[in-house]
XYZ file of C-alpha atoms in Angstrom:
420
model
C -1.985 19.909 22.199
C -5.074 21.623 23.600
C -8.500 21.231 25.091
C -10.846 20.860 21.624
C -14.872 21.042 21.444
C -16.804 18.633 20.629
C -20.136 18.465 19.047
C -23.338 17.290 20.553
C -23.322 13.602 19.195
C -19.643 13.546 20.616
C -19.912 14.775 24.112
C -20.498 10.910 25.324
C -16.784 9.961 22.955
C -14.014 8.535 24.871
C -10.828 10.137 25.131
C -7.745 8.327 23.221
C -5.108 7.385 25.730
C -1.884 9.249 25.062
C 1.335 6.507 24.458
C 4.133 9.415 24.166
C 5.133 11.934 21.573
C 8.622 12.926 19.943
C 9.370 16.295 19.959
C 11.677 17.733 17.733
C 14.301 19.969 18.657
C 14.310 23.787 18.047
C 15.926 26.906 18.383
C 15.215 30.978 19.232
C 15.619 31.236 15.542
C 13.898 28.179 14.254
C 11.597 29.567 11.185
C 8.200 27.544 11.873
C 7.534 27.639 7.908
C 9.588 24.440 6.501
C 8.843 22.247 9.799
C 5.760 20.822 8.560
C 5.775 16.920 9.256
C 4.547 15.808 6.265
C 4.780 12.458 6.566
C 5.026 9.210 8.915
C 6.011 5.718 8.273
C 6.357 2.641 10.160
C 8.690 -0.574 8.774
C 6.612 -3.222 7.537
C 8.071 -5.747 10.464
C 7.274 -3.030 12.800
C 10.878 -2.400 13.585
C 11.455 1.304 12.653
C 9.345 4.612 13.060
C 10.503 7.787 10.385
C 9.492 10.876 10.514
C 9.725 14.131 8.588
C 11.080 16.878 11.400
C 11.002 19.597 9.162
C 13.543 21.074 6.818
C 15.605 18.399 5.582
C 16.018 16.164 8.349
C 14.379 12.735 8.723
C 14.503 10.862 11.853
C 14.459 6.647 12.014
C 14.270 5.161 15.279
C 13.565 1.701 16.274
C 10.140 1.161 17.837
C 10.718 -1.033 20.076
C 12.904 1.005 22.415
C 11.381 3.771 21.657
C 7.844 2.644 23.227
C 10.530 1.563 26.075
C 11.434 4.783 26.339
C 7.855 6.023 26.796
C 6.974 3.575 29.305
C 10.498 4.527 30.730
C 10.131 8.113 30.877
C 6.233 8.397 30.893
C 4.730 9.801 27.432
C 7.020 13.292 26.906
C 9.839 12.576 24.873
C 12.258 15.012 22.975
C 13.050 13.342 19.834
C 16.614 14.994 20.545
C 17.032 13.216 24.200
C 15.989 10.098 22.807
C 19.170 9.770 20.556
C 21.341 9.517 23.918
C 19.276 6.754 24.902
C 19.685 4.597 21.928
C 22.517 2.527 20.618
C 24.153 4.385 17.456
C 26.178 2.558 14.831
C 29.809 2.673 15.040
C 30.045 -0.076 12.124
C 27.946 -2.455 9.652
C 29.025 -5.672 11.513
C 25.294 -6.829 13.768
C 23.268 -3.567 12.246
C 20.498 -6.098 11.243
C 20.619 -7.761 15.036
C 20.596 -4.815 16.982
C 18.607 -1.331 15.176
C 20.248 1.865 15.087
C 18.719 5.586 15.266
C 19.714 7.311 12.138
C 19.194 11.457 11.157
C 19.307 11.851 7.393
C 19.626 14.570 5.952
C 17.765 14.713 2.372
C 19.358 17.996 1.096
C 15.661 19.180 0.433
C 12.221 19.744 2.484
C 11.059 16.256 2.798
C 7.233 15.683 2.174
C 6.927 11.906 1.742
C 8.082 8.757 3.068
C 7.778 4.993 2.737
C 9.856 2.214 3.628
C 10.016 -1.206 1.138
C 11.405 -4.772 2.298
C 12.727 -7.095 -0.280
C 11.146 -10.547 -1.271
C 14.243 -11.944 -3.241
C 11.951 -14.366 -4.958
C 9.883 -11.397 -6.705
C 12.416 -10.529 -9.495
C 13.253 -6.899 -11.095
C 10.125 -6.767 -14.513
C 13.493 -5.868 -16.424
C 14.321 -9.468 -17.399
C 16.453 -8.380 -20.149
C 18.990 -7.038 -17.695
C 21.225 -9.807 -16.015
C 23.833 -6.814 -13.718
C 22.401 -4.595 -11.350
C 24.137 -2.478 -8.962
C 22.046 -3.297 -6.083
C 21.336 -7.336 -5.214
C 18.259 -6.912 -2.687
C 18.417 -9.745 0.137
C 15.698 -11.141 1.993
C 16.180 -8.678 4.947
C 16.309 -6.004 3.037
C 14.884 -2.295 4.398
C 14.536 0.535 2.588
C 13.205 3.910 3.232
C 12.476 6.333 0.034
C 12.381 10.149 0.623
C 10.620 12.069 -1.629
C 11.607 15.808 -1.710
C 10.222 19.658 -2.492
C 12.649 19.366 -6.074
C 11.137 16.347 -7.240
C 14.103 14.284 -6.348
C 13.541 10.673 -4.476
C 16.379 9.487 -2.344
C 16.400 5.769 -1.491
C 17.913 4.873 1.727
C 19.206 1.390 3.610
C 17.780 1.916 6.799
C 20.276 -0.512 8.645
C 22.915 2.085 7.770
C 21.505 5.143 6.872
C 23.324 5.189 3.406
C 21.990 7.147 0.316
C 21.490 4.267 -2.188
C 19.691 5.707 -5.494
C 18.748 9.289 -6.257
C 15.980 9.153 -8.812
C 15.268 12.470 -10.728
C 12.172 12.484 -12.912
C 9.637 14.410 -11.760
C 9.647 18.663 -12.181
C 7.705 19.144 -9.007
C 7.229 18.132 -5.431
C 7.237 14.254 -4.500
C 3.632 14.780 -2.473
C 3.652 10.775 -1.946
C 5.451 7.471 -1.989
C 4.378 3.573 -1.536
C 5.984 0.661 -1.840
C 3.862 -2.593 -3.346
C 3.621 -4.836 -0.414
C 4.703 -7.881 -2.628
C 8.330 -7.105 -1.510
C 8.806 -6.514 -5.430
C 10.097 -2.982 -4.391
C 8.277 -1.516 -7.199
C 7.660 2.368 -6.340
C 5.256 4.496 -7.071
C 6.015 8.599 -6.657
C 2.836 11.122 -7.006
C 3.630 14.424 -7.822
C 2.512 17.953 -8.294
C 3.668 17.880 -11.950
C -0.133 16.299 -12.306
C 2.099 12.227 -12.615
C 2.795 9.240 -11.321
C 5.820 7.201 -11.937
C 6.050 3.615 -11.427
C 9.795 2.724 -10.541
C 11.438 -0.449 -10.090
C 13.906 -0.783 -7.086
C 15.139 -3.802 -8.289
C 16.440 -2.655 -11.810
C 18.178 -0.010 -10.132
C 15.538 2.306 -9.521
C 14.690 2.303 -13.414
C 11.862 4.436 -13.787
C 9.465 1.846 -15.966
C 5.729 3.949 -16.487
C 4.215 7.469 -16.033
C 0.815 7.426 -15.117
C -0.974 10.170 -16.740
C -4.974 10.997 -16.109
C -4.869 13.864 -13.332
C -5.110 17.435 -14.632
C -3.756 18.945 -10.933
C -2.153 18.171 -8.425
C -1.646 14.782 -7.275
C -1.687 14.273 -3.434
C -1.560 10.803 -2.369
C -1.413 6.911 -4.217
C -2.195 3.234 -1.977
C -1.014 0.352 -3.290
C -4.415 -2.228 -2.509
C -2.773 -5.806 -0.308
C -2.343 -7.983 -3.270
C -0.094 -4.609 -5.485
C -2.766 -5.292 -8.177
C -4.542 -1.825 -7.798
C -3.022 1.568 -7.476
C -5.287 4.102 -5.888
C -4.610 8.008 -6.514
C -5.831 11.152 -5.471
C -5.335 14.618 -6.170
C -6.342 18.324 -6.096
C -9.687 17.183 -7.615
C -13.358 15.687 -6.458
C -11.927 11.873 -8.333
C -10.523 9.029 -6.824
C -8.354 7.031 -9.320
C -7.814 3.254 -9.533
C -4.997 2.035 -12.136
C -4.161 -1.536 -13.164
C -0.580 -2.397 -12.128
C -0.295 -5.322 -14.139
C -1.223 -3.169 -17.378
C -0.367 0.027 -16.021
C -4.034 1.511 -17.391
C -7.327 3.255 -15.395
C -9.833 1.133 -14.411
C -12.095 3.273 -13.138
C -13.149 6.628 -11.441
C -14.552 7.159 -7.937
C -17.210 9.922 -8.336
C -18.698 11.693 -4.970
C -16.566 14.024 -3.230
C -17.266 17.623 -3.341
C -14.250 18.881 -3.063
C -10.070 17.820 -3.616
C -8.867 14.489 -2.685
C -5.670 14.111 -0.442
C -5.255 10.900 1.007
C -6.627 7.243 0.258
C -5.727 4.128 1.593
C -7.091 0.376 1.150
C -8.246 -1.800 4.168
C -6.249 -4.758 4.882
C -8.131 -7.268 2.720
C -8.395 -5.050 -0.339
C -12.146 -5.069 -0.135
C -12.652 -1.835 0.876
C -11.006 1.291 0.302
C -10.899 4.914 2.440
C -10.625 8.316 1.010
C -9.855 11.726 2.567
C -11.264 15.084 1.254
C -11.791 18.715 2.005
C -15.372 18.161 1.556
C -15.722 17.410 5.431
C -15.727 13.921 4.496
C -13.924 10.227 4.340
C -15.881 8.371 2.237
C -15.567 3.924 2.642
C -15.537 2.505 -0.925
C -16.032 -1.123 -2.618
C -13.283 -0.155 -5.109
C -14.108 -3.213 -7.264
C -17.892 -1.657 -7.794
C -17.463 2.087 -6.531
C -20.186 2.055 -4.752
C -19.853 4.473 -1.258
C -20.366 1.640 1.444
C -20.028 4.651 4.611
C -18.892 7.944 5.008
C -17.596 9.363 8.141
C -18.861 13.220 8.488
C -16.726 15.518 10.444
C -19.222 18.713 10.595
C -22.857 18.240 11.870
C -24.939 19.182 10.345
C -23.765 17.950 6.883
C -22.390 20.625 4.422
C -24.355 21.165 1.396
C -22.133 20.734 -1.552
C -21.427 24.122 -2.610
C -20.402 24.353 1.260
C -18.170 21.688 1.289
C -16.797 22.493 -2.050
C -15.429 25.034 -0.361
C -13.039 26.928 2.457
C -14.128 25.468 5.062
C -12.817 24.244 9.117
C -13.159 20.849 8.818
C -10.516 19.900 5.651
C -9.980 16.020 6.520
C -6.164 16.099 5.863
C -5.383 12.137 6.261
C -6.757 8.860 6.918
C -5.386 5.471 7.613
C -7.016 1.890 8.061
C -5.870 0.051 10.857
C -4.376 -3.850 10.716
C -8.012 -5.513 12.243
C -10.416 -3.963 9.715
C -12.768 -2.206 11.681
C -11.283 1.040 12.734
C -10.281 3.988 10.265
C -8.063 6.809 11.759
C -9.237 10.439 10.564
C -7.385 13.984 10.975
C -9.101 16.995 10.704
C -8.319 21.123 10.867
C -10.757 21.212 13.685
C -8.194 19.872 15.939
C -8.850 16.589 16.428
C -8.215 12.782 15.658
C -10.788 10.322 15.361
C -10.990 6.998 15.740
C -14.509 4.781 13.697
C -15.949 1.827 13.487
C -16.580 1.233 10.172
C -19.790 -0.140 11.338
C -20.871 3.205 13.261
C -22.099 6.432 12.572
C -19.688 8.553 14.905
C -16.283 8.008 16.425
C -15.809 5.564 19.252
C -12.517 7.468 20.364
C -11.129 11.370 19.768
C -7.724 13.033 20.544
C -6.898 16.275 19.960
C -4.350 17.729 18.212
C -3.259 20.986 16.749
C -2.365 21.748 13.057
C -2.338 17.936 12.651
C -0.802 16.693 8.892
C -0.471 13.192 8.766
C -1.753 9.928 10.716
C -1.145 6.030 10.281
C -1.296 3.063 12.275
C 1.433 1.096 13.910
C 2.293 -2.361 12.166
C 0.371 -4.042 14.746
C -3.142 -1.457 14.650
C -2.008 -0.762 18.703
C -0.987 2.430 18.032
C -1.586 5.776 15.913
C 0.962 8.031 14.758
C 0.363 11.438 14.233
C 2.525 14.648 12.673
C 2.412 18.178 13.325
C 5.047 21.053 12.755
C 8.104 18.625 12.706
C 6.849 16.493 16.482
C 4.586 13.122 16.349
C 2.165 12.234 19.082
C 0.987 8.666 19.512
C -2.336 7.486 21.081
C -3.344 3.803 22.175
C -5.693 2.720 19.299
C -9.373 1.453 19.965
C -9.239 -2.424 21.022
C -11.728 -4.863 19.851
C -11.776 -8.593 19.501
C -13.095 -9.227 15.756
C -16.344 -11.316 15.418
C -15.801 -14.627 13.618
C -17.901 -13.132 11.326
C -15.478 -10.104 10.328
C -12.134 -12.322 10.357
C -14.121 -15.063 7.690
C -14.704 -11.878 5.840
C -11.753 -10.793 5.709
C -9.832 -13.879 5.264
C -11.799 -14.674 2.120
C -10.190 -12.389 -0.148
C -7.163 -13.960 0.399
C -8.560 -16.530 -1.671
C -11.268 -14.941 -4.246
C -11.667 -10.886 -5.246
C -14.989 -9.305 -4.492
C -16.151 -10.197 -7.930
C -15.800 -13.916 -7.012
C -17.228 -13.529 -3.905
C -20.689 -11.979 -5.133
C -21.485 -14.837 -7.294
C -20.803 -17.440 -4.453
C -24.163 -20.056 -3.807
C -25.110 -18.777 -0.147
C -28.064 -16.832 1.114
C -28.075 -13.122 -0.184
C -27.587 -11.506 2.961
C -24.623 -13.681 3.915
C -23.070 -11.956 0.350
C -24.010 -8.726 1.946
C -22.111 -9.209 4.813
C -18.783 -10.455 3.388
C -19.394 -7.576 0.937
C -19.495 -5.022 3.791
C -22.830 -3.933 2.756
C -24.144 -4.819 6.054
């Protein structure tokens, strides 16, 4: 990491504090192409960190004692030092009591991770089938690997044991998510222009291809409720898919250029898109209307601009746990931190050659990947208005839809809308 400029309307920006960073190790002869951290995960219950370190090699840790370890050592930390530090696994009795480190090898360069937890209540969609190889228990972990030949390895994360091997896509697994429902249905987006729903449960049966994108598909969100798939790809349209009927609602028109990462704010109301057009753009998914965007060059790009090569490709985004803060990475070297209710970023961070970002389970803490190391900052902390938690606490109850037609003053509507 390096000093970074900043524009005019960010001179006044606070610096992100700096938690720690894993380093991964390397050697004289170390080829720096292949070592691209694609990807970052956290567990769902917070209790494991994976990351991509290039190659073939994925790295789990649990959090816990790894933020021990930074507060330990102070904030440098070679992801191969930390290994001596933590327990390792000499059998499967107590795994689930006390986390182990594991370093998988996938066989393949890895681009995409994402872990799934079992609910056993939400059975397999396969009815028809009464045997299954795999009987998925309440505390359950999973990590899925998606790899450069199209392969997707499925892991147990208490033991670091290959599970399922699904082969059905022809190109590059560019993204994975699990639907949050503990259903441990899959979905895999691919550069062979798919998506493919798969079903954990059922043995990894592969149950739907989703066909609509003519490139490149980069990255998919499941929305909070696993009702609404999101998609993106290598062009200016943001897809949302019906999981229950596995069919395209709708298209998000406005970007100006490809697509590569998405991702749904914790109540499902609003939804976050990344793009090469200089731009994250802040959705209502269930209208399409653009609520915010978030510019990353100032002056704004014109189109034809922004349609094109350019320094400030937005290469990830991710919505943190309170609702109010969206995490942005761009090629000009930094990390940003917004409110979604202000113009510029309240925090920045730099970073070099920065790939992927996401928040901690607990929004405390943002993750983000380089060529095969992760650096973590302290996230911006706010206590939420009583306001923003009744807005986001209604949708656990009514959609958007519902919530428009509800007999209170317009402007109230507005508000819980997130159109004020």
């Amino acid at each position: 990491m390096a000093s970074f400029p900043l524009s005019v309307n960010e001179k006044l920006i606070a610096r992100s504090r700096t938690v720690g960073e894993l380093l991964a190790p390397t050697s004289p002869f170390d080829k720096k192409c292949g070592r691209e951290n694609w990807t970052v995960a956290f567990a769902p219950d917070g209790s494991y960190f994976a990351w991509s370190q290039g190659h073939r090699i994925v790295k789990l840790v649990p959090w816990a004692q790894c933020l021990n370890n930074f507060l330990l050592h102070g904030t440098k930390n070679a992801a191969n030092s930390v290994s001596t530090r933590l327990p390792r696994q000499n059998s499967d009795s107590g795994q689930k009591n006390k986390p182990c480190e594991h370093i998988i090898d996938c066989g393949d360069i890895v681009w995409s991770l994402a872990f799934g937890s079992s609910v056993p209540e939400k059975q397999s969609r396969c009815v028809n089938i009464e045997w299954h190889r795999f009987k998925f228990g309440q505390d359950q972990l999973l990590l899925a690997t998606g790899l450069n030949n199209g392969r997707i390895k499925i892991w147990d994360v208490y033991t670091g044991k290959l599970l399922l091997n699904l082969m059905d896509h022809t190109e590059v697994v560019r993204d994975l998510t699990f639907a949050p429902d503990g259903s441990l249905i899959l979905v895999s987006a691919s550069r062979d222009k798919t998506l493919r729903v798969w079903d954990l449960k059922d043995d990894g049966n592969m149950m739907k291809v989703l066909r609509g994108h003519q490139n490149w598909v980069y990255g998919c969100a499941f929305s909070p409720d696993s009702s609404i798939l999101c998609s993106v790809g290598a062009s200016k349209a943001v897809f949302l898919w019906d999981m229950d009927k596995y069919s395209m609602i709708r298209k998000l028109e406005g970007h100006h250029n490809d697509v590569v990462a998405c991702e749904f704010s914790p109540d499902g109301a609003l939804l976050a898109t990344a793009s090469y057009d200089t731009r994250v753009y802040v959705w209502d998914p269930h209208t399409g209307v653009i609520l915010m965007e978030f510019g990353h060059l100032f002056p704004p790009p014109t189109p034809i601009f922004a349609g094109g090569a350019n320094d400030r490709w937005v290469r990830s985004v991710s919505f943190s746990h309170d609702g109010l803060h969206i995490a942005s990475l761009a090629d000009d070297k930094m990390v940003r931190f917004w409110r979604i209710d202000e113009e510029y970023p309240v925090q920045v961070a730099p970073l070099n050659n920065g790939l992927c970002c996401t928040f901690s389970t607990d929004g405390s803490v943002l993750a983000a990947g380089q060529d095969g190391s992760v650096y973590f900052w302290a996230t911006p902390r706010q206590v939420s208005s009583l306001q923003h938690l009744c807005r986001m606490a209604i949708r656990r109850v009514m959609p958007t839809n519902q919530v428009k037609n509800l007999p209170i003053p317009s402007k109230v509507v507005e508000f819980l809308c997130y159109q004020i």
